[in-house]
Each structure stands twice: as C-alpha cells, then as structure tokens.
Coordinates of C-alpha atoms and ligand atoms in Angstrom, one line a residue:
X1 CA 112.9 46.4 111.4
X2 CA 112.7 43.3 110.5
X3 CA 113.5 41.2 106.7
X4 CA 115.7 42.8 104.1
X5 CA 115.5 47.0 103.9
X6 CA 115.8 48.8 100.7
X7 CA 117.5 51.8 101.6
X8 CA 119.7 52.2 104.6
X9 CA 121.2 56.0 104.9
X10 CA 123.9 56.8 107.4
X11 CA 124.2 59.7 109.4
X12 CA 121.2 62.3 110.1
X13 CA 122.1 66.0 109.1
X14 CA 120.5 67.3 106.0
X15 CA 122.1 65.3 103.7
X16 CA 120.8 62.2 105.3
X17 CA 117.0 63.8 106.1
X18 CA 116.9 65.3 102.6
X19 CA 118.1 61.7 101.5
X20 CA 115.3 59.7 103.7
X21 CA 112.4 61.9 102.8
X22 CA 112.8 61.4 99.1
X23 CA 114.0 57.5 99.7
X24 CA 110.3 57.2 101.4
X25 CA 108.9 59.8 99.0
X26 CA 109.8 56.8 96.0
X27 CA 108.4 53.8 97.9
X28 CA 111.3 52.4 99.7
X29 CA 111.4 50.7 102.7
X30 CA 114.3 53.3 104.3
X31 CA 116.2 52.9 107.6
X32 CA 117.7 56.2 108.9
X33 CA 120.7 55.8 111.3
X34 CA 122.3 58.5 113.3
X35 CA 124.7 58.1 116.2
X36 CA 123.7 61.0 118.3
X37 CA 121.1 61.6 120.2
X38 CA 119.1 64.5 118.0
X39 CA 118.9 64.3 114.0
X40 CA 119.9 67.9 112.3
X41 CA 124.2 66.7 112.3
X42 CA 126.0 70.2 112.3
X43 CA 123.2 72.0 111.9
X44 CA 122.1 71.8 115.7
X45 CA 124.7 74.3 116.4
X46 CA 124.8 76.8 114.1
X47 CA 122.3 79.4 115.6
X48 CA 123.4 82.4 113.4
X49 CA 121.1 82.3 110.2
X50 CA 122.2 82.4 106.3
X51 CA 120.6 79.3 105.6
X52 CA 118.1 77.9 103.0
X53 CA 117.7 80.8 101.1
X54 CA 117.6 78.7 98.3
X55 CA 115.7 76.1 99.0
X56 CA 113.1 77.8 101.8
X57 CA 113.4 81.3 100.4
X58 CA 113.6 82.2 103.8
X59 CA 117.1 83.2 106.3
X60 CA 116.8 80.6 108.7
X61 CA 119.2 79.5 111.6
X62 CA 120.5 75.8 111.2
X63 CA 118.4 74.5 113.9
X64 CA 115.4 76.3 112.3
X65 CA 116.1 75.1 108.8
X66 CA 117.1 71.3 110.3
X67 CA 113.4 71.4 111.7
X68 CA 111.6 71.8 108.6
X69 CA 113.3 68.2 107.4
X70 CA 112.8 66.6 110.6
X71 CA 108.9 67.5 111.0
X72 CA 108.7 66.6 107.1
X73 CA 110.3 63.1 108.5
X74 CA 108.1 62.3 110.7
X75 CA 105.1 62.5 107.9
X76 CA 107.3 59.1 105.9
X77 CA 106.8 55.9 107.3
X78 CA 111.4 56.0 107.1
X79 CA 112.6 53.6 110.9
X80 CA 114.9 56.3 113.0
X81 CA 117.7 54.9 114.9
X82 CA 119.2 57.5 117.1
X83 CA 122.5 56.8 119.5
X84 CA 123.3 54.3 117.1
X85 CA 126.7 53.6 115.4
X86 CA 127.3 52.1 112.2
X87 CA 131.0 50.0 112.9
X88 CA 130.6 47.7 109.9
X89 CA 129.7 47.0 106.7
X90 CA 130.0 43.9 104.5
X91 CA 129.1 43.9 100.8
X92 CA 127.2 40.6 100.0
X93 CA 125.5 39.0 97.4
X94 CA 122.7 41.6 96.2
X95 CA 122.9 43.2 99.7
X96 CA 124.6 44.9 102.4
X97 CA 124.8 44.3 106.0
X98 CA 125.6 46.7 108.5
X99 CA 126.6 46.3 112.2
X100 CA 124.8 48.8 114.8
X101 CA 125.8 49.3 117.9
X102 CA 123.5 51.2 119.8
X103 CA 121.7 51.5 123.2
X104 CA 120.4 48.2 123.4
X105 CA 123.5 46.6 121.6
X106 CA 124.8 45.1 118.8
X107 CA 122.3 44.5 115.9
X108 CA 122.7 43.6 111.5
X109 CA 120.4 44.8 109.4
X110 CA 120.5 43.5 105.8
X111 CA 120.0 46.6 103.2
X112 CA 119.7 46.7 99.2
X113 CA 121.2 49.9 98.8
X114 CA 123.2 52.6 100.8
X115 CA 123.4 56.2 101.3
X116 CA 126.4 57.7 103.0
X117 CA 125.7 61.0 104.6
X118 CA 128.3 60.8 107.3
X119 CA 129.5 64.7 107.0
X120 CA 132.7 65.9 107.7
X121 CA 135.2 66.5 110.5
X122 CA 137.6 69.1 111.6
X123 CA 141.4 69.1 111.0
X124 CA 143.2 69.2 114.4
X125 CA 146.2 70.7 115.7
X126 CA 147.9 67.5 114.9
X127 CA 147.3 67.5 111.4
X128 CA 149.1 70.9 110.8
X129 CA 152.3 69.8 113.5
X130 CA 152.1 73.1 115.6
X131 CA 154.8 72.8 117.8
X132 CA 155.2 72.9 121.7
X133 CA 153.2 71.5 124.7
X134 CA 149.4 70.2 124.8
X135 CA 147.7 72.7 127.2
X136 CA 144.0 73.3 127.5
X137 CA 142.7 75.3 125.5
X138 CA 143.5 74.6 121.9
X139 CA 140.8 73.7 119.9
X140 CA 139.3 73.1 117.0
X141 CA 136.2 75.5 115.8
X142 CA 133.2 73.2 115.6
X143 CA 134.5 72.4 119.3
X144 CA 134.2 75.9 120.2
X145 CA 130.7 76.1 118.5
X146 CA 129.6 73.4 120.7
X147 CA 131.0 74.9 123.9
X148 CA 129.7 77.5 123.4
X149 CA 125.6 77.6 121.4
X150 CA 125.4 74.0 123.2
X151 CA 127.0 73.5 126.1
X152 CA 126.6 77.4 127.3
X153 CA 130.0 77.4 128.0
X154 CA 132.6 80.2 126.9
X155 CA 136.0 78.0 125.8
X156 CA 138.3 81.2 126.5
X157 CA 138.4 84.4 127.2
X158 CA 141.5 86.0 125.1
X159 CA 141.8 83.9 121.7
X160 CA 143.8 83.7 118.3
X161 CA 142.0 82.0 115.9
X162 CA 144.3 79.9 113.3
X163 CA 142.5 79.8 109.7
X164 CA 140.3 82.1 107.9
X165 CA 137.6 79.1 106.8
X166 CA 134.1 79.8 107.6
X167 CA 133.6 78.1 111.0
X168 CA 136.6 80.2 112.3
X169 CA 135.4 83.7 111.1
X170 CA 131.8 83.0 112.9
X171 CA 133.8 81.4 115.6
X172 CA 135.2 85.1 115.8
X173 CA 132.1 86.9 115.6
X174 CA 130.3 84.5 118.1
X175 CA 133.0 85.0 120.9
X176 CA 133.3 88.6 120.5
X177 CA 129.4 88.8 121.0
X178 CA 129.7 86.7 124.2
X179 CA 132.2 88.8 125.6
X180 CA 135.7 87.2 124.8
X181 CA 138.6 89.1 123.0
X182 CA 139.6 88.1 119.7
X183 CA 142.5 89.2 118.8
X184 CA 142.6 88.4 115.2
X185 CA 142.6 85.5 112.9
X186 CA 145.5 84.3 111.0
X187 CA 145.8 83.0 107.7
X188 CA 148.7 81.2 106.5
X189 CA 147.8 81.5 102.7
X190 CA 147.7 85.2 101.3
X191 CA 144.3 85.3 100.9
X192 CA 141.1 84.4 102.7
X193 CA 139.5 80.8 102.8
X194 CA 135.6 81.6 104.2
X195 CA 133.3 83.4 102.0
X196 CA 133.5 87.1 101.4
X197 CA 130.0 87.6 103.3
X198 CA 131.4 86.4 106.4
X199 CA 134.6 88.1 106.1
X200 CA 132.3 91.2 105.8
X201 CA 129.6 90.3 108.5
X202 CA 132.0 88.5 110.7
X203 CA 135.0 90.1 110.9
X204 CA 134.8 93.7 109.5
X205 CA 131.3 94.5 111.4
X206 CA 133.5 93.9 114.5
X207 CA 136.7 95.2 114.1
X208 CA 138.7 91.9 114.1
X209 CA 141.7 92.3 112.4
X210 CA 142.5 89.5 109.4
X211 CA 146.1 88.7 109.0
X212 CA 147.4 86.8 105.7
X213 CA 150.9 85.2 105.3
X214 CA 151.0 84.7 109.0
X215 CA 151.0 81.1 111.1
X216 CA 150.5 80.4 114.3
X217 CA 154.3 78.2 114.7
X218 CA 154.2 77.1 118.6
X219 CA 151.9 77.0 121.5
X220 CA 152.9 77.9 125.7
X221 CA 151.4 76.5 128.8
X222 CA 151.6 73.5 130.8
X223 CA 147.9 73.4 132.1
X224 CA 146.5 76.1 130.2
X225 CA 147.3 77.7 126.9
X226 CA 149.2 81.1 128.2
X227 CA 150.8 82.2 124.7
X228 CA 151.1 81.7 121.1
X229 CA 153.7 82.2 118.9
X230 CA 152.8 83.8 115.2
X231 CA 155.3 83.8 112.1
X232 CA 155.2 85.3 108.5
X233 CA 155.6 82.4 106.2
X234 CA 156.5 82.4 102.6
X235 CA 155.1 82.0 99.4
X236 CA 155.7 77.8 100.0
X237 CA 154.4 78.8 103.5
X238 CA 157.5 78.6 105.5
X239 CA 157.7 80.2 108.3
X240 CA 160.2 83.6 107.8
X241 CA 163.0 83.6 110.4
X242 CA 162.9 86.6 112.5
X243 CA 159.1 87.7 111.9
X244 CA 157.9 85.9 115.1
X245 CA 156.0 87.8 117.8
X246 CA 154.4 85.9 121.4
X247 CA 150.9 86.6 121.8
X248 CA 149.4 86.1 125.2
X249 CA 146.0 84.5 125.0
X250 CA 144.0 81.3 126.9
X251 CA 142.7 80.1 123.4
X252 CA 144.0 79.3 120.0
X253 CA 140.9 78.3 117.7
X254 CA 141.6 76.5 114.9
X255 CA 139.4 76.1 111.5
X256 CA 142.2 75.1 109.2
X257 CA 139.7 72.5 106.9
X258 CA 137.2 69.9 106.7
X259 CA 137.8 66.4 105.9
X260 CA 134.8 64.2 104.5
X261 CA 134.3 61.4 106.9
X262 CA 134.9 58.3 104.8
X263 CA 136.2 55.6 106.5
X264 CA 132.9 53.1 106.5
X265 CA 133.5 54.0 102.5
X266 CA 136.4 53.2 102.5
X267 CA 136.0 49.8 104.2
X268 CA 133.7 48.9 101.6
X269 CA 136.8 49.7 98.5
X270 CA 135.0 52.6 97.5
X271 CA 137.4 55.0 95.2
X272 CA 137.3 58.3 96.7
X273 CA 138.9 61.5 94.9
X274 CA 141.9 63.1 96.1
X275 CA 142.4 66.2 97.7
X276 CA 139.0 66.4 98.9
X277 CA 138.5 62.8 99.4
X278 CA 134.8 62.4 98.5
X279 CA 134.1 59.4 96.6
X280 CA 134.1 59.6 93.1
X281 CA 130.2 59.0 92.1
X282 CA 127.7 59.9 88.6
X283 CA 125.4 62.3 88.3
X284 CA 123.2 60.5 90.7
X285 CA 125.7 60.2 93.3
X286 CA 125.9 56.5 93.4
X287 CA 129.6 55.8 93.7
X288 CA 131.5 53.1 91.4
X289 CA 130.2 50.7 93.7
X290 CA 126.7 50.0 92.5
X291 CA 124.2 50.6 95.5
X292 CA 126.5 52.8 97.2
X293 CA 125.5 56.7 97.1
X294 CA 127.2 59.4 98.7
X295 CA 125.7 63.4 99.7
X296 CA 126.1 66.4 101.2
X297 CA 129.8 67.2 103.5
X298 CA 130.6 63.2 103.1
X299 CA 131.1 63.8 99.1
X300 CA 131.9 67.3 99.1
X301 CA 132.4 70.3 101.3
X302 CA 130.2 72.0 100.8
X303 CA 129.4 76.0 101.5
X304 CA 125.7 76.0 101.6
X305 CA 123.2 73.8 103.5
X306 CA 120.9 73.9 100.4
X307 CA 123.3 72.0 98.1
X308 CA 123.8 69.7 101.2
X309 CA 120.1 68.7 101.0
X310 CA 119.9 68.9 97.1
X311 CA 122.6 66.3 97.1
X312 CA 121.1 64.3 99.5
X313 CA 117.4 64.1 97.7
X314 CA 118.8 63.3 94.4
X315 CA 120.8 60.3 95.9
X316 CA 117.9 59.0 97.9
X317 CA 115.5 59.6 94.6
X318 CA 117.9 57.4 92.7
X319 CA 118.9 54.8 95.6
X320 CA 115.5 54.2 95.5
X321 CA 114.9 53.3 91.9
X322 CA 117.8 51.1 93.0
X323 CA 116.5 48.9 95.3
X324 CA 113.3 48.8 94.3
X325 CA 114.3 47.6 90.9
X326 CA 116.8 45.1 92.8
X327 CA 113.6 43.8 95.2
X328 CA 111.3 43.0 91.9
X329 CA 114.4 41.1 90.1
X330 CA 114.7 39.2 93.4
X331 CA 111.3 38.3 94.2
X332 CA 110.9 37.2 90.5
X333 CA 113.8 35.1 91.5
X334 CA 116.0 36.0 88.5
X335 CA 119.9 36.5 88.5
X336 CA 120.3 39.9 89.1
X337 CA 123.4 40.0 86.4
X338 CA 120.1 40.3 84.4
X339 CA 119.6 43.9 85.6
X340 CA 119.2 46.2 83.1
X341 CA 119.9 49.6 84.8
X342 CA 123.9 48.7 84.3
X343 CA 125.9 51.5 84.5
X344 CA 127.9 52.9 81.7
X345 CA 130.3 55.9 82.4
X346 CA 131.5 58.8 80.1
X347 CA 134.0 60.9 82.2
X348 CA 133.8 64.6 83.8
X349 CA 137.1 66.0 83.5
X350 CA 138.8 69.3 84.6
X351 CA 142.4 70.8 84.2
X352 CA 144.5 71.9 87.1
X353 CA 142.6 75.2 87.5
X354 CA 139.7 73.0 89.2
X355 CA 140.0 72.3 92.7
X356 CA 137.2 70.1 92.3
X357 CA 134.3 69.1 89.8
X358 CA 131.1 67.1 91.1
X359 CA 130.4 64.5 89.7
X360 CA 133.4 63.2 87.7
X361 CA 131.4 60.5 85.6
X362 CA 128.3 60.8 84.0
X363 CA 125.6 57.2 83.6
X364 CA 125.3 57.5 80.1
X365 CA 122.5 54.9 80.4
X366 CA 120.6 57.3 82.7
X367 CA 120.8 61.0 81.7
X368 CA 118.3 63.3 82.5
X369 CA 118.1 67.0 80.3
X370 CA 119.8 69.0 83.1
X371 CA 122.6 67.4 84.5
X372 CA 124.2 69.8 87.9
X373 CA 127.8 70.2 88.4
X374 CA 129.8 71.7 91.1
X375 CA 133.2 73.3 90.6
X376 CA 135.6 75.4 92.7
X377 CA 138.4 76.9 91.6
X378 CA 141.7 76.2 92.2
X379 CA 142.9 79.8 93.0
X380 CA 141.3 83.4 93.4
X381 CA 140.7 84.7 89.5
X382 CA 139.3 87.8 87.8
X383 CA 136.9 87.2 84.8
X384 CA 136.9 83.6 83.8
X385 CA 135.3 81.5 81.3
X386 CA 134.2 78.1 82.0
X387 CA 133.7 76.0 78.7
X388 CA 132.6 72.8 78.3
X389 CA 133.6 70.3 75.2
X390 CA 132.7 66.9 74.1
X391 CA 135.2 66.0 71.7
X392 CA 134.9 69.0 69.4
X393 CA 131.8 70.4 70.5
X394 CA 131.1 73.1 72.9
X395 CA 128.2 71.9 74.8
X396 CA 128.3 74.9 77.9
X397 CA 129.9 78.4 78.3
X398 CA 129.4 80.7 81.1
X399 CA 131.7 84.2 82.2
X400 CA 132.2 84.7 85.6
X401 CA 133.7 87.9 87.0
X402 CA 135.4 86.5 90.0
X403 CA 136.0 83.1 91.1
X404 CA 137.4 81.6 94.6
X405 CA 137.9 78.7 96.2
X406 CA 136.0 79.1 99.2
X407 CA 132.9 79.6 96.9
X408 CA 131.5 76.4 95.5
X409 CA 129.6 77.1 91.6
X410 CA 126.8 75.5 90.2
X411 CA 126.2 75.1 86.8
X412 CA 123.7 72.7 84.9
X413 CA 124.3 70.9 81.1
X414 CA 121.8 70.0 79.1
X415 CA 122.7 66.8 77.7
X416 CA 119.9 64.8 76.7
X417 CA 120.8 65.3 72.7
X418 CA 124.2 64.2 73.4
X419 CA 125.5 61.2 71.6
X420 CA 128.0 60.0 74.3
X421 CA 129.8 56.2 74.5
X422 CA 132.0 54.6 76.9
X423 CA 135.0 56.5 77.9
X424 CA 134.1 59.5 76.1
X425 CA 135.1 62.6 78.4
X426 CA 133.5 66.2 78.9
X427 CA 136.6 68.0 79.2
X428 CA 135.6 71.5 81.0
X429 CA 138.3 74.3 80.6
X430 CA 138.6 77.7 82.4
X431 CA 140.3 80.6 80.4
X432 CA 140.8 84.4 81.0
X433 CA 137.9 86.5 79.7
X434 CA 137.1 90.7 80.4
X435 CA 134.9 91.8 83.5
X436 CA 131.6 92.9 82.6
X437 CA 131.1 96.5 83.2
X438 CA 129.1 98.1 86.2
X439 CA 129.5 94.9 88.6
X440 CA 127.2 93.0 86.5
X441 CA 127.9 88.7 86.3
X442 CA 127.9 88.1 82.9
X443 CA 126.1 84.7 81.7
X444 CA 126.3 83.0 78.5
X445 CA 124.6 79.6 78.0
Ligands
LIG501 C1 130.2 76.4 111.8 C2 129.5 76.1 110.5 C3 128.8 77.1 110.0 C4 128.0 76.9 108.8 N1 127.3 78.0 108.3 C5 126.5 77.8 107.2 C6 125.7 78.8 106.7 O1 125.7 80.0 107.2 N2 124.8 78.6 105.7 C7 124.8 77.4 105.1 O2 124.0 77.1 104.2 N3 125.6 76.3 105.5 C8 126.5 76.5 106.6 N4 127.3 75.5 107.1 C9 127.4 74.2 106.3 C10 126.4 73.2 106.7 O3 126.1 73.2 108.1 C11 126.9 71.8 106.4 O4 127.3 71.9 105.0 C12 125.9 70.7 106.6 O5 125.5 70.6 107.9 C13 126.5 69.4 106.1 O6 125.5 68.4 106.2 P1 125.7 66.8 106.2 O7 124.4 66.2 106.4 O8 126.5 66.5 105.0 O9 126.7 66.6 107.4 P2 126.5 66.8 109.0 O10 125.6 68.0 109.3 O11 127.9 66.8 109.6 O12 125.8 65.5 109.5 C14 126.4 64.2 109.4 C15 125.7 63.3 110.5 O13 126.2 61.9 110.3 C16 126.4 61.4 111.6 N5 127.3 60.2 111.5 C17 128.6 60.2 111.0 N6 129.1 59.0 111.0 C18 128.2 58.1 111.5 C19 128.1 56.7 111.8 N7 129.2 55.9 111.5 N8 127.0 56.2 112.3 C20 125.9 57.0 112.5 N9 125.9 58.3 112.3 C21 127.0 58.9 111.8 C22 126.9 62.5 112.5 O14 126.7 62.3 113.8 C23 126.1 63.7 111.9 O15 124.9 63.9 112.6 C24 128.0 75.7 108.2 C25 128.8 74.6 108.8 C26 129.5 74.8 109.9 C27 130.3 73.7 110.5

C-alpha cells in the first residue's frame, strides 16, 4: 500500500471486520492488519452457536457468523495483511506510523487514523498465584477451545475447571460431549460469573455440578497434572482452613477473566479505565487521543458478538469522517489546528454500583439523537432502577427486574435537545425499585 492510509485497524475478529467494512463503506482508504493466518479472531473457535441473533436474526456458530463479515470484506476495496504483527506505533505530526512485521519482514505504513480491535486475553494461572508445581496440563480455557474445535485434540481426560465465566462453562459442556469427565467447576465468588443461559445449557443439561465459595488452592504432578487441591474461601475469599479436599484429575481448566489487550494503546499514552482497562473513549469510541478509536473485547468485554461488531462499525463510521476530514485539510495545505471537528467532552458518570459504563465522555460537538450506553452492574440485584440526570434533570429511567454482572445492558439517551457545556456530567444512579409481577421486565423511558 503505498502513500499515506486513512484508516489503519488492528486486529481481524469482528470488531475489526465490522470496523473495516464501514471504514470502506465511508470512502476511506482502510488497511486491515491481523497477525494470524485466518481473519474471524476468537470467533474461529467457537463452533457451538448463540451468536448474532441480534444483528443476523439468525443462531449462528462463530465461524458461521465471522463469515458473513469476511465475504462482505472481500466486496470493499479495504488491503488485508494477514500473519502480520503490529510491534510499534509512533504518533506524529497529523499521522501515525506503525511497524509490521510480517512474512516478508519489517514494513511502516503511515496512517491518519487508528482503530484498535486487538481483543482480549485470558488470565493465567500466574495471575491468580495457585500454588505448587507446573505440570502439564493446566490451562487456560480459550487454550482448551483451541485444543480441542482446532487442533482435534482432547487436552485431558479427567478435569476441574477453575471459574464459572463463560468460556469455562462451554469448556465444560464441550469436554463432556467429547468424552472427558468433568468433574465440576468451581467458583471462588458465591455466585456465578457466565450468563444464566449457559449455566442452564452448559452445565445443568449435563449434570455438572457448580460449586460456589470454593477455590482450587494447589496443583500435584511433576510431568503431568495428577491432583488438585480445592478449598472453601470466605466472604474476602480466603481460603477456610480445614475445608480442603485432593481431587485426582489430569486437567485443571481455568476461565477466571478476560483482560482487554492494550499494550500498543498503551504505548501510544492512551488513558485506559480501570478495572476493566479499556480505554476511556466518546460516544464514537475515539479515545482522548484524537484519531485513536477503540471496539469490541479491546474496549470492553463484552458478552455478545453483536455488540462486538456494533462497536466496531460505529468506530470505523467515525474514524472515517476522521481522516477524511484530516486528508482535505492537508491537501488544501492548511494547519490542521484549524480543524473544526475539535472535541469537546461532557462526562458519563456512574456511582459504585457500576462495574462499568461505556462510553464515559460524551463529544458534545458531535451528538447524534440516540446516544448507546453499556452498563454492568457491580453485584447481582433484584429490581433496580437506572436513572439518568443532567444537573437536575432526569433525562432516562428504566426498571429492571434483575441485574448481574456477567450480563452486559444496553440502553440508548436521546440527547439531541440537551443543552450540555464542558465538564458538565450525566450522573447515572441505580436505586432499589419492586419486581414487576408475572416475570414481566418492566421499561420506563
Ligand atoms: C469461548 C468463547 C465463547 C463465546 N461465546 C459467545 C456466544 O455464544 N455468543 C456471542 O455472541 N459471543 C460469544 N463470545 C464472545 C465473542 O467471541 C467475542 O466477544 C468476540 O470474538 C470479540 O471480538 P474482538 O474482535 O473484539 O476480539 P477477537 O475476536 O479476540 O479478535 C482480536 C484479533 O486481533 C488480533 N490481534 C491482536 N493484537 C494484534 C496485533 N498487535 N497485530 C495484529 N493483530 C492483532 C488477534 O489475533 C485477533 O484475531 C465468546 C467468546 C469466547 C472466547
């Protein structure tokens, strides 16, 4: 590809595709950049299906539903890099350029705008300090998934699997249908992390037994994983003295979190959000860097494919009006200080009861009538109301009869009548409300 790109986006799953095919879709000259060998990220190996109900109306697998973006690709004019890594990125004057390193070695490409889709990655025995020796054998979920739907290759016969998040309870279900014994998950918080559907279709269409309060505290083996040992833990989840049993097994599966790969963001000064480390962007996803736009696992983890790809169309929708309105100021040959798209940020804020709201500023220069929003909530809750305020004024309200964590919400403002200036917060609340009667989700606004 040769002179200045306008739109660079790293890392092929859906975020990235959905990002590409709306880059092109807007007239950018887009550069797509994935270090393995077949676009569709984690998507490749998830062949149970649940996905894009929202967005295809359809149940597909992953594979199935990665397809659909990645024959829609291939009618965009977007440059595909595959077995490529991005190692560097400088911000310059007006630009960025990246370092690849691929199969024919080290190339820059110079790039108006960026759009990190890098994904996520698996926490590791490490990061939760399981003690004991480093046998075969213990591994993370994802690994298992590859083993197993892409390599053909059953990781163990007899396993415990550590965590109750999603990739661990269809961990379970996928072992037990290829023939391995699992002999329960363990979960060190009191109640589940997955989604209920999956506790249902996972683990209680198959008889796997879910234990809360319970850790896995040391592994045996020298070679090979022969045993694990399994504590009660506390409400601070210490492990209880005398509740340990030994479990004999030859696996110990872990799906104990997903941490949003941000390190090239990082590099480039990029403020992420703590816990979940995403980087703190508007409404469009463009991070308090200007030209720098984050989607899908890489800003938030997420529990649905189809808000992956949502994410990832509206940043490359607004990456592109981006660069293109950087490439006119620069072939007119006028500072781009003169710009006129500058940013101008009112603030998205939640209390402690939020685990995490998306976005957390809002381009007051830029807003559309329906602006989305992604919450989860801090802990498991009966009926809840969410309200929204701008100062005084109640601008959203909505009555949920449950909320967990595991479950990411989406909600949309309507905000074009707002009168909002710099600085000015949305301050969203959540407070007790009654259940609706009769199972019914109650919704007000
Ligand atoms: C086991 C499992 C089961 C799931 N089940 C469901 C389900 O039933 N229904 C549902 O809707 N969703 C499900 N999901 C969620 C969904 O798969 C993810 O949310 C989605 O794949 C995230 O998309 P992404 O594009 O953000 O990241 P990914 O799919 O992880 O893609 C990121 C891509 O970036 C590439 N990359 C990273 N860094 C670089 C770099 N420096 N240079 C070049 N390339 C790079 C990676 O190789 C990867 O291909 C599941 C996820 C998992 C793991």
């Amino acid at each position: 590809m040769s002179g200045r790109i306008d739109i660079a986006v790293i890392g092929g799953g859906p975020a990235g595709l959905a990002a590409a095919i709306a880059a092109d879709k807007a007239g950018a000259k887009t550069l797509l950049v994935e270090r393995e060998a077949r676009l569709g990220g984690i998507l490749k190996q998830c062949i149970h299906d649940g996905f894009g109900l929202l967005r295809f109306g359809e149940k597909l697998s992953g594979p199935e539903y990665a397809f659909k973006d990645i024959e829609a690709l291939g009618q965009t004019t977007v440059e595909v890099k595959l077995l490529t890594f991005v190692t560097r990125i400088e911000k310059c004057e007006g630009f960025f350029r990246l370092t690849l390193v691929g199969a024919l070695g080290i190339e820059t490409v110079e790039t108006r705008a960026l759009i990190l889709s890098t994904g996520c990655r698996e926490r590791t025995a490490r990061q939760i300090a399981i003690h004991g020796t480093r046998p075969a054998g213990v591994i993370t979920a994802g690994a298992a998934q590859y083993y197993t739907n892409i390599l053909g290759q059953l990781p163990c016969k007899r396993c415990v699997i550590l965590g109750s998040g999603d990739i661990g309870l269809i961990m379970a279900r996928r072992l037990t249908l290829e023939g391995a014994k699992v002999i329960g998950v363990y979960e060190a918080k009191p109640t589940p992390s997955g989604l209920s559907r999956n506790i249902a279709q996972c683990l209680e269409d198959f008889d796997i037994p879910l234990y809360t309060s319970r850790t896995v505290t040391r592994v045996f083996g020298r070679e090979r994983l022969e045993a694990v040992e399994i504590a009660s833990v506390d409400e601070k989840m210490r492990p209880i003295p005398g509740t340990t049993e030994r479990i004999a097994c030859d696996g110990l599966i872990l799906s104990v979190g997903l941490i949003p790969e941000n390190e090239l963001a990082e590099s480039l000064g990029v403020p992420l959000e703590n816990p979940a480390r995403g980087p703190i962007c508007d409404q469009h996803y463009e991070t308090l860097i200007d030209g720098i736009f984050s989607c899908g696992n890489a800003l938030q983890v997420n529990d649905l494919a189809d808000y992956v790809s949502e994410s990832g169309e509206c940043a490359g929708r607004y990456a592109a009006d981006f660069a293109v309105c950087l490439k006119n100021t620069d072939e007119k040959n006028i500072s781009n200080s003169g710009i006129s798209s500058k940013r101008i940020f009112a603030k998205l804020s939640g209390g402690r009861d939020f685990l995490s709201l998306v976005p957390q500023r809002l381009n007051i220069n830029n807003i559309e009538d329906d602006t989305t929003i992604f919450f989860r909530a801090r802990e498991e809750r009966g009926g809840t109301r969410i309200r929204a305020f701008a100062g005084e004024k109640e601008i959203f309200s909505k009555t949920y009869n449950q909320l967990r964590p595991p479950e990411m919400e989406r909600i949309t403002l309507k905000l074009k009548n707002l009168r909002l200036g710099e600085g000015d917060v949305i301050q969203f609340i959540m407070e007790d409300a009654p259940v609706a009667q009769g199972g019914e989700w109650r919704v007000e606004g």
